């Protein structure tokens, strides 16, 4: 098996502003694993707040001995091996895991979604995310979102209600909101959940700082809308901890170190009665296809990465009626540009 990789800078369509920062591009690492005439494609999307970079990813990949990866792939052993090389760094570990899943599908001549037990008929609609912006820009971004059945809005500033009112003045599409830990006052937070409920909001992601477990649990118990843990839920061990604190979890492959553990997280959450959402970072078609393969196992999908970028190096996956379409290609179904 041969490992190659290229650093890539993924440009964003709009400067992306959430509760704590703003940026215009995302460093990604594109990874390929060649084996028996097939190539598996993987990707690490390294959003700055997660602490990974082109340099840290390169340093990590130089320590990886791909001869450790035997066919048939034992993903549990592989992720343990990667965790032994260095703690953390879930995005670059995900890149390797995704490339191995793509390779596995190509070797077994089956799509990844089939190997993971996903039913294409259960594909949820995908939301389209709108960052914090001026009312004029929000309305412009909503025009970009016309082909989506759900819109996700980033909250966490004083202008939250104005933003929702602006959106409601032009559309009654269902909304997800993500406060990215921006809410502080507990009673105000509860009042806000009731106000948002009246505005047709479906779910709220990570309203309160993740370290305040008691407040998150208090709010989840009382909110008329499901509260979903995102920043607080990274890997498999966090799912059990989320039980009783949140009503659901947001699984992202760049947090979970890839498809294998992301799949385990979804199954664990279902077992515990937690709702499941699958989300993404700013990603190319590669990591998005990896998440799409798991999306039918989840209640909600927030997989808009390729719509928010301008230089996706791969062909855009098929998207119809607000949903991604699982193709019958072996592996991820990633298609290269000619
Ligand atoms: Mg979130």
mmCIF file of C-alpha atoms and ligand atoms in Angstrom:
data_model
loop_
_atom_site.group_PDB
_atom_site.id
_atom_site.type_symbol
_atom_site.label_atom_id
_atom_site.label_comp_id
_atom_site.label_asym_id
_atom_site.label_seq_id
_atom_site.Cartn_x
_atom_site.Cartn_y
_atom_site.Cartn_z
ATOM 1 C CA UNK A 1 0.000 0.000 0.000
ATOM 2 C CA UNK A 2 1.244 3.482 -0.885
ATOM 3 C CA UNK A 3 0.280 6.723 0.841
ATOM 4 C CA UNK A 4 0.439 10.099 -0.899
ATOM 5 C CA UNK A 5 -1.013 13.467 0.158
ATOM 6 C CA UNK A 6 -1.379 17.062 -0.983
ATOM 7 C CA UNK A 7 -2.102 20.119 1.154
ATOM 8 C CA UNK A 8 -4.978 22.156 -0.316
ATOM 9 C CA UNK A 9 -6.609 25.458 0.616
ATOM 10 C CA UNK A 10 -10.394 25.286 0.267
ATOM 11 C CA UNK A 11 -11.811 28.739 -0.480
ATOM 12 C CA UNK A 12 -15.139 29.738 1.078
ATOM 13 C CA UNK A 13 -17.880 31.442 -0.906
ATOM 14 C CA UNK A 14 -18.601 33.874 1.952
ATOM 15 C CA UNK A 15 -16.467 34.776 4.955
ATOM 16 C CA UNK A 16 -17.772 32.358 7.573
ATOM 17 C CA UNK A 17 -18.683 34.034 10.849
ATOM 18 C CA UNK A 18 -19.873 32.157 13.926
ATOM 19 C CA UNK A 19 -20.074 33.179 17.561
ATOM 20 C CA UNK A 20 -16.308 33.340 18.130
ATOM 21 C CA UNK A 21 -14.463 34.046 14.855
ATOM 22 C CA UNK A 22 -14.525 34.602 11.083
ATOM 23 C CA UNK A 23 -12.486 33.114 8.186
ATOM 24 C CA UNK A 24 -12.374 32.932 4.353
ATOM 25 C CA UNK A 25 -10.662 29.579 3.658
ATOM 26 C CA UNK A 26 -10.010 26.205 5.276
ATOM 27 C CA UNK A 27 -6.789 24.174 5.058
ATOM 28 C CA UNK A 28 -7.485 20.596 3.938
ATOM 29 C CA UNK A 29 -5.220 17.616 3.316
ATOM 30 C CA UNK A 30 -6.112 15.363 0.385
ATOM 31 C CA UNK A 31 -4.924 11.787 0.986
ATOM 32 C CA UNK A 32 -4.640 8.808 -1.384
ATOM 33 C CA UNK A 33 -3.940 5.177 -0.562
ATOM 34 C CA UNK A 34 -2.995 2.952 -3.489
ATOM 35 C CA UNK A 35 -3.383 -0.810 -3.189
ATOM 36 C CA UNK A 36 -3.745 -3.630 -5.724
ATOM 37 C CA UNK A 37 -4.415 -1.203 -8.568
ATOM 38 C CA UNK A 38 -7.094 0.762 -6.710
ATOM 39 C CA UNK A 39 -6.888 4.226 -5.128
ATOM 40 C CA UNK A 40 -8.778 5.167 -1.983
ATOM 41 C CA UNK A 41 -9.403 8.880 -1.455
ATOM 42 C CA UNK A 42 -9.538 10.603 1.904
ATOM 43 C CA UNK A 43 -9.640 14.142 3.224
ATOM 44 C CA UNK A 44 -8.863 16.047 6.401
ATOM 45 C CA UNK A 45 -10.664 19.362 6.786
ATOM 46 C CA UNK A 46 -8.735 21.268 9.423
ATOM 47 C CA UNK A 47 -10.876 24.134 10.658
ATOM 48 C CA UNK A 48 -8.561 26.335 12.742
ATOM 49 C CA UNK A 49 -10.419 26.024 16.074
ATOM 50 C CA UNK A 50 -9.762 22.255 16.079
ATOM 51 C CA UNK A 51 -6.029 22.928 16.230
ATOM 52 C CA UNK A 52 -4.830 20.920 13.205
ATOM 53 C CA UNK A 53 -2.890 22.385 10.270
ATOM 54 C CA UNK A 54 -1.062 21.408 7.075
ATOM 55 C CA UNK A 55 2.097 21.146 9.154
ATOM 56 C CA UNK A 56 0.641 18.980 11.924
ATOM 57 C CA UNK A 57 -1.042 16.739 9.326
ATOM 58 C CA UNK A 58 2.222 16.324 7.378
ATOM 59 C CA UNK A 59 4.131 15.504 10.576
ATOM 60 C CA UNK A 60 1.487 12.922 11.486
ATOM 61 C CA UNK A 61 1.372 11.268 8.047
ATOM 62 C CA UNK A 62 5.158 10.899 8.049
ATOM 63 C CA UNK A 63 4.816 8.714 11.158
ATOM 64 C CA UNK A 64 2.152 6.450 9.633
ATOM 65 C CA UNK A 65 3.371 3.079 8.350
ATOM 66 C CA UNK A 66 0.698 2.007 5.859
ATOM 67 C CA UNK A 67 1.955 -1.574 5.939
ATOM 68 C CA UNK A 68 0.019 -1.740 9.229
ATOM 69 C CA UNK A 69 -3.197 -1.686 7.191
ATOM 70 C CA UNK A 70 -4.054 -5.208 6.094
ATOM 71 C CA UNK A 71 -6.947 -6.306 3.909
ATOM 72 C CA UNK A 72 -9.648 -7.104 5.025
ATOM 73 C CA UNK A 73 -9.534 -3.822 6.917
ATOM 74 C CA UNK A 74 -9.748 -4.023 10.662
ATOM 75 C CA UNK A 75 -10.820 -0.447 11.320
ATOM 76 C CA UNK A 76 -10.862 -0.854 15.079
ATOM 77 C CA UNK A 77 -7.193 -1.911 15.086
ATOM 78 C CA UNK A 78 -6.281 0.823 12.610
ATOM 79 C CA UNK A 79 -7.841 3.612 14.666
ATOM 80 C CA UNK A 80 -6.113 2.269 17.790
ATOM 81 C CA UNK A 81 -2.819 2.312 15.874
ATOM 82 C CA UNK A 82 -3.422 5.916 14.748
ATOM 83 C CA UNK A 83 -4.366 6.946 18.298
ATOM 84 C CA UNK A 84 -1.086 5.468 19.540
ATOM 85 C CA UNK A 85 0.927 7.624 17.098
ATOM 86 C CA UNK A 86 -0.518 10.817 18.596
ATOM 87 C CA UNK A 87 -3.519 11.812 20.731
ATOM 88 C CA UNK A 88 -6.162 14.137 19.239
ATOM 89 C CA UNK A 89 -5.750 15.075 15.561
ATOM 90 C CA UNK A 90 -9.097 13.557 14.538
ATOM 91 C CA UNK A 91 -9.180 15.219 11.087
ATOM 92 C CA UNK A 92 -5.996 13.704 9.705
ATOM 93 C CA UNK A 93 -6.962 10.342 11.232
ATOM 94 C CA UNK A 94 -10.320 10.710 9.469
ATOM 95 C CA UNK A 95 -8.515 11.289 6.156
ATOM 96 C CA UNK A 96 -6.785 7.913 6.471
ATOM 97 C CA UNK A 97 -9.961 6.175 7.673
ATOM 98 C CA UNK A 98 -12.001 7.616 4.783
ATOM 99 C CA UNK A 99 -9.376 6.590 2.202
ATOM 100 C CA UNK A 100 -9.371 3.057 3.664
ATOM 101 C CA UNK A 101 -13.175 2.849 3.495
ATOM 102 C CA UNK A 102 -13.070 4.012 -0.140
ATOM 103 C CA UNK A 103 -10.424 1.393 -0.852
ATOM 104 C CA UNK A 104 -12.389 -1.314 0.974
ATOM 105 C CA UNK A 105 -15.472 -0.572 -1.130
ATOM 106 C CA UNK A 106 -13.445 -0.683 -4.340
ATOM 107 C CA UNK A 107 -11.774 -3.971 -3.369
ATOM 108 C CA UNK A 108 -15.089 -5.546 -2.291
ATOM 109 C CA UNK A 109 -16.861 -3.943 -5.281
ATOM 110 C CA UNK A 110 -19.565 -2.362 -3.123
ATOM 111 C CA UNK A 111 -20.543 1.220 -2.268
ATOM 112 C CA UNK A 112 -19.490 2.355 1.224
ATOM 113 C CA UNK A 113 -23.089 3.167 2.133
ATOM 114 C CA UNK A 114 -24.040 -0.463 1.471
ATOM 115 C CA UNK A 115 -21.147 -1.802 3.564
ATOM 116 C CA UNK A 116 -22.321 0.471 6.408
ATOM 117 C CA UNK A 117 -25.935 -0.698 6.218
ATOM 118 C CA UNK A 118 -27.471 2.583 4.995
ATOM 119 C CA UNK A 119 -30.825 2.520 3.194
ATOM 120 C CA UNK A 120 -30.893 5.168 0.420
ATOM 121 C CA UNK A 121 -34.671 5.528 0.917
ATOM 122 C CA UNK A 122 -33.994 6.944 4.405
ATOM 123 C CA UNK A 123 -31.726 9.788 3.238
ATOM 124 C CA UNK A 124 -32.667 12.915 5.248
ATOM 125 C CA UNK A 125 -32.801 16.361 3.644
ATOM 126 C CA UNK A 126 -29.609 18.381 4.104
ATOM 127 C CA UNK A 127 -29.639 21.818 5.657
ATOM 128 C CA UNK A 128 -27.764 24.795 4.246
ATOM 129 C CA UNK A 129 -25.885 26.950 6.754
ATOM 130 C CA UNK A 130 -26.042 30.727 6.890
ATOM 131 C CA UNK A 131 -23.376 32.455 8.980
ATOM 132 C CA UNK A 132 -23.931 35.591 11.065
ATOM 133 C CA UNK A 133 -24.267 38.579 8.738
ATOM 134 C CA UNK A 134 -26.116 41.816 7.973
ATOM 135 C CA UNK A 135 -29.849 41.470 7.118
ATOM 136 C CA UNK A 136 -29.072 42.322 3.452
ATOM 137 C CA UNK A 137 -26.413 39.603 3.196
ATOM 138 C CA UNK A 138 -28.636 37.067 5.001
ATOM 139 C CA UNK A 139 -31.361 37.639 2.406
ATOM 140 C CA UNK A 140 -28.777 37.256 -0.382
ATOM 141 C CA UNK A 141 -27.507 33.997 1.157
ATOM 142 C CA UNK A 142 -31.090 32.723 1.447
ATOM 143 C CA UNK A 143 -31.337 33.068 -2.321
ATOM 144 C CA UNK A 144 -28.350 30.683 -2.592
ATOM 145 C CA UNK A 145 -30.306 28.294 -0.343
ATOM 146 C CA UNK A 146 -33.426 28.070 -2.522
ATOM 147 C CA UNK A 147 -32.815 24.408 -3.457
ATOM 148 C CA UNK A 148 -32.666 23.374 0.222
ATOM 149 C CA UNK A 149 -35.623 22.191 2.302
ATOM 150 C CA UNK A 150 -33.989 23.252 5.600
ATOM 151 C CA UNK A 151 -31.734 26.168 6.542
ATOM 152 C CA UNK A 152 -29.312 26.240 9.474
ATOM 153 C CA UNK A 153 -28.553 29.562 11.110
ATOM 154 C CA UNK A 154 -25.589 30.450 13.280
ATOM 155 C CA UNK A 155 -26.656 32.378 16.392
ATOM 156 C CA UNK A 156 -24.877 33.567 19.510
ATOM 157 C CA UNK A 157 -24.873 37.337 19.258
ATOM 158 C CA UNK A 158 -27.164 40.129 20.496
ATOM 159 C CA UNK A 159 -28.835 40.304 17.070
ATOM 160 C CA UNK A 160 -30.150 36.695 17.137
ATOM 161 C CA UNK A 161 -33.845 37.575 17.137
ATOM 162 C CA UNK A 162 -33.399 40.155 14.361
ATOM 163 C CA UNK A 163 -31.638 37.522 12.243
ATOM 164 C CA UNK A 164 -34.516 35.043 12.685
ATOM 165 C CA UNK A 165 -37.087 37.787 11.997
ATOM 166 C CA UNK A 166 -35.186 38.751 8.819
ATOM 167 C CA UNK A 167 -35.278 35.140 7.637
ATOM 168 C CA UNK A 168 -38.935 34.771 8.557
ATOM 169 C CA UNK A 169 -39.772 37.907 6.544
ATOM 170 C CA UNK A 170 -38.714 36.102 3.357
ATOM 171 C CA UNK A 171 -39.231 32.343 4.001
ATOM 172 C CA UNK A 172 -41.049 29.903 6.276
ATOM 173 C CA UNK A 173 -38.618 27.044 5.566
ATOM 174 C CA UNK A 174 -37.843 24.890 8.670
ATOM 175 C CA UNK A 175 -34.757 26.151 10.515
ATOM 176 C CA UNK A 176 -32.000 24.567 12.602
ATOM 177 C CA UNK A 177 -30.090 26.938 14.827
ATOM 178 C CA UNK A 178 -26.530 26.623 16.096
ATOM 179 C CA UNK A 179 -25.441 28.912 18.913
ATOM 180 C CA UNK A 180 -21.878 27.514 19.056
ATOM 181 C CA UNK A 181 -21.768 27.862 22.880
ATOM 182 C CA UNK A 182 -22.704 31.544 22.654
ATOM 183 C CA UNK A 183 -25.586 31.669 25.171
ATOM 184 C CA UNK A 184 -24.748 32.521 28.777
ATOM 185 C CA UNK A 185 -27.827 33.365 30.864
ATOM 186 C CA UNK A 186 -29.823 30.220 31.649
ATOM 187 C CA UNK A 187 -33.290 31.746 32.005
ATOM 188 C CA UNK A 188 -32.788 33.856 28.856
ATOM 189 C CA UNK A 189 -31.696 30.698 27.063
ATOM 190 C CA UNK A 190 -34.880 28.897 28.063
ATOM 191 C CA UNK A 191 -37.024 31.873 27.013
ATOM 192 C CA UNK A 192 -35.156 31.863 23.699
ATOM 193 C CA UNK A 193 -35.943 28.171 23.105
ATOM 194 C CA UNK A 194 -39.669 28.945 23.522
ATOM 195 C CA UNK A 195 -39.405 31.971 21.228
ATOM 196 C CA UNK A 196 -37.541 29.884 18.628
ATOM 197 C CA UNK A 197 -40.166 27.144 18.941
ATOM 198 C CA UNK A 198 -42.810 29.704 17.918
ATOM 199 C CA UNK A 199 -40.645 30.624 14.925
ATOM 200 C CA UNK A 200 -40.627 27.052 13.596
ATOM 201 C CA UNK A 201 -37.116 26.070 14.667
ATOM 202 C CA UNK A 202 -36.551 22.288 14.579
ATOM 203 C CA UNK A 203 -33.430 21.901 16.749
ATOM 204 C CA UNK A 204 -30.779 23.911 18.609
ATOM 205 C CA UNK A 205 -27.094 23.006 18.503
ATOM 206 C CA UNK A 206 -24.772 23.583 21.425
ATOM 207 C CA UNK A 207 -26.390 26.675 22.983
ATOM 208 C CA UNK A 208 -24.252 26.816 26.141
ATOM 209 C CA UNK A 209 -20.506 26.329 26.674
ATOM 210 C CA UNK A 210 -19.693 22.633 26.616
ATOM 211 C CA UNK A 211 -17.939 22.634 29.996
ATOM 212 C CA UNK A 212 -21.159 23.694 31.778
ATOM 213 C CA UNK A 213 -22.747 20.251 31.841
ATOM 214 C CA UNK A 214 -25.392 21.109 34.462
ATOM 215 C CA UNK A 215 -26.710 24.089 32.484
ATOM 216 C CA UNK A 216 -26.857 22.117 29.235
ATOM 217 C CA UNK A 217 -28.718 19.303 31.024
ATOM 218 C CA UNK A 218 -31.096 21.803 32.678
ATOM 219 C CA UNK A 219 -31.910 23.411 29.331
ATOM 220 C CA UNK A 220 -32.263 20.088 27.459
ATOM 221 C CA UNK A 221 -34.776 18.904 30.046
ATOM 222 C CA UNK A 222 -36.962 22.002 29.640
ATOM 223 C CA UNK A 223 -36.571 23.139 26.031
ATOM 224 C CA UNK A 224 -39.550 22.499 23.720
ATOM 225 C CA UNK A 225 -36.990 21.937 20.913
ATOM 226 C CA UNK A 226 -34.299 19.187 20.965
ATOM 227 C CA UNK A 227 -30.890 20.427 22.158
ATOM 228 C CA UNK A 228 -28.029 18.832 20.226
ATOM 229 C CA UNK A 229 -24.468 18.515 21.545
ATOM 230 C CA UNK A 230 -21.816 19.351 18.965
ATOM 231 C CA UNK A 231 -18.591 20.817 20.390
ATOM 232 C CA UNK A 232 -19.143 18.619 23.484
ATOM 233 C CA UNK A 233 -19.330 15.408 21.465
ATOM 234 C CA UNK A 234 -16.177 14.500 19.576
ATOM 235 C CA UNK A 235 -15.575 10.766 19.733
ATOM 236 C CA UNK A 236 -17.275 7.541 20.802
ATOM 237 C CA UNK A 237 -16.603 7.923 24.535
ATOM 238 C CA UNK A 238 -18.429 11.284 24.486
ATOM 239 C CA UNK A 239 -21.736 9.740 23.383
ATOM 240 C CA UNK A 240 -22.373 8.072 26.740
ATOM 241 C CA UNK A 241 -21.420 11.324 28.490
ATOM 242 C CA UNK A 242 -23.956 13.217 26.336
ATOM 243 C CA UNK A 243 -26.772 10.993 27.555
ATOM 244 C CA UNK A 244 -28.834 13.021 30.042
ATOM 245 C CA UNK A 245 -27.072 16.264 29.055
ATOM 246 C CA UNK A 246 -28.395 16.688 25.493
ATOM 247 C CA UNK A 247 -31.362 15.361 23.538
ATOM 248 C CA UNK A 248 -29.124 14.396 20.639
ATOM 249 C CA UNK A 249 -25.625 14.539 19.185
ATOM 250 C CA UNK A 250 -24.021 15.985 16.063
ATOM 251 C CA UNK A 251 -21.564 13.482 14.594
ATOM 252 C CA UNK A 252 -18.864 14.909 12.323
ATOM 253 C CA UNK A 253 -16.239 12.706 10.735
ATOM 254 C CA UNK A 254 -13.561 15.358 11.339
ATOM 255 C CA UNK A 255 -14.242 15.038 15.084
ATOM 256 C CA UNK A 256 -14.827 11.274 15.236
ATOM 257 C CA UNK A 257 -11.561 10.370 13.439
ATOM 258 C CA UNK A 258 -13.521 9.061 10.489
ATOM 259 C CA UNK A 259 -16.303 6.810 9.269
ATOM 260 C CA UNK A 260 -15.670 3.787 11.471
ATOM 261 C CA UNK A 261 -15.977 5.644 14.759
ATOM 262 C CA UNK A 262 -18.665 7.978 13.382
ATOM 263 C CA UNK A 263 -20.739 4.891 12.584
ATOM 264 C CA UNK A 264 -20.152 3.500 16.081
ATOM 265 C CA UNK A 265 -21.248 6.850 17.576
ATOM 266 C CA UNK A 266 -24.504 6.820 15.609
ATOM 267 C CA UNK A 267 -25.283 3.256 16.696
ATOM 268 C CA UNK A 268 -24.443 4.047 20.338
ATOM 269 C CA UNK A 269 -26.617 7.179 20.317
ATOM 270 C CA UNK A 270 -29.569 5.239 18.907
ATOM 271 C CA UNK A 271 -29.113 2.596 21.590
ATOM 272 C CA UNK A 272 -29.259 5.342 24.254
ATOM 273 C CA UNK A 273 -32.340 6.977 22.703
ATOM 274 C CA UNK A 274 -30.447 10.100 21.600
ATOM 275 C CA UNK A 275 -31.320 11.864 18.358
ATOM 276 C CA UNK A 276 -28.607 11.883 15.715
ATOM 277 C CA UNK A 277 -27.418 14.541 13.324
ATOM 278 C CA UNK A 278 -24.535 14.185 10.890
ATOM 279 C CA UNK A 279 -22.647 17.389 10.200
ATOM 280 C CA UNK A 280 -19.567 18.543 8.346
ATOM 281 C CA UNK A 281 -16.834 21.154 8.201
ATOM 282 C CA UNK A 282 -15.951 23.094 5.026
ATOM 283 C CA UNK A 283 -15.175 20.041 2.948
ATOM 284 C CA UNK A 284 -14.707 18.861 -0.628
ATOM 285 C CA UNK A 285 -16.906 16.173 -2.205
ATOM 286 C CA UNK A 286 -14.609 13.522 -0.700
ATOM 287 C CA UNK A 287 -15.351 13.931 3.022
ATOM 288 C CA UNK A 288 -18.932 14.896 2.171
ATOM 289 C CA UNK A 289 -19.479 11.565 0.376
ATOM 290 C CA UNK A 290 -18.084 9.776 3.423
ATOM 291 C CA UNK A 291 -20.708 11.502 5.591
ATOM 292 C CA UNK A 292 -23.477 10.991 3.012
ATOM 293 C CA UNK A 293 -22.834 7.238 3.267
ATOM 294 C CA UNK A 294 -23.830 7.413 6.955
ATOM 295 C CA UNK A 295 -26.585 10.040 6.655
ATOM 296 C CA UNK A 296 -29.514 7.589 6.170
ATOM 297 C CA UNK A 297 -28.732 6.204 9.646
ATOM 298 C CA UNK A 298 -29.308 9.670 11.191
ATOM 299 C CA UNK A 299 -32.378 11.788 11.992
ATOM 300 C CA UNK A 300 -30.924 14.950 10.462
ATOM 301 C CA UNK A 301 -28.172 15.851 7.988
ATOM 302 C CA UNK A 302 -26.201 19.088 7.811
ATOM 303 C CA UNK A 303 -23.882 18.306 4.906
ATOM 304 C CA UNK A 304 -23.575 21.502 2.927
ATOM 305 C CA UNK A 305 -19.758 21.711 2.778
ATOM 306 C CA UNK A 306 -19.353 21.632 -1.026
ATOM 307 C CA UNK A 307 -22.035 24.320 -1.460
ATOM 308 C CA UNK A 308 -20.096 26.770 0.695
ATOM 309 C CA UNK A 309 -16.815 26.525 -1.209
ATOM 310 C CA UNK A 310 -15.591 27.747 -4.612
ATOM 311 C CA UNK A 311 -12.682 25.439 -5.557
ATOM 312 C CA UNK A 312 -13.866 21.877 -4.826
ATOM 313 C CA UNK A 313 -11.253 19.756 -6.657
ATOM 314 C CA UNK A 314 -13.754 16.907 -7.232
ATOM 315 C CA UNK A 315 -17.062 16.505 -9.056
ATOM 316 C CA UNK A 316 -20.045 17.608 -6.969
ATOM 317 C CA UNK A 317 -22.160 14.612 -5.821
ATOM 318 C CA UNK A 318 -25.726 14.495 -7.160
ATOM 319 C CA UNK A 319 -28.205 16.554 -5.136
ATOM 320 C CA UNK A 320 -31.970 16.415 -5.782
ATOM 321 C CA UNK A 321 -35.017 17.689 -3.867
ATOM 322 C CA UNK A 322 -32.880 18.921 -0.989
ATOM 323 C CA UNK A 323 -31.170 15.537 -0.554
ATOM 324 C CA UNK A 324 -27.853 13.993 -1.546
ATOM 325 C CA UNK A 325 -28.217 10.993 -3.832
ATOM 326 C CA UNK A 326 -26.236 7.826 -3.042
ATOM 327 C CA UNK A 327 -24.715 6.557 -6.281
ATOM 328 C CA UNK A 328 -23.993 2.902 -7.058
ATOM 329 C CA UNK A 329 -20.241 3.364 -7.520
ATOM 330 C CA UNK A 330 -17.927 1.152 -5.498
ATOM 331 C CA UNK A 331 -16.341 2.865 -2.502
ATOM 332 C CA UNK A 332 -17.291 6.472 -1.710
ATOM 333 C CA UNK A 333 -18.539 7.239 -5.213
ATOM 334 C CA UNK A 334 -16.058 10.114 -5.564
ATOM 335 C CA UNK A 335 -15.645 11.255 -9.158
ATOM 336 C CA UNK A 336 -12.534 13.060 -10.404
ATOM 337 C CA UNK A 337 -12.693 16.056 -12.717
ATOM 338 C CA UNK A 338 -11.393 15.345 -16.234
HETATM 339 MG MG1 LIG B 1 -22.376 23.113 15.390
#
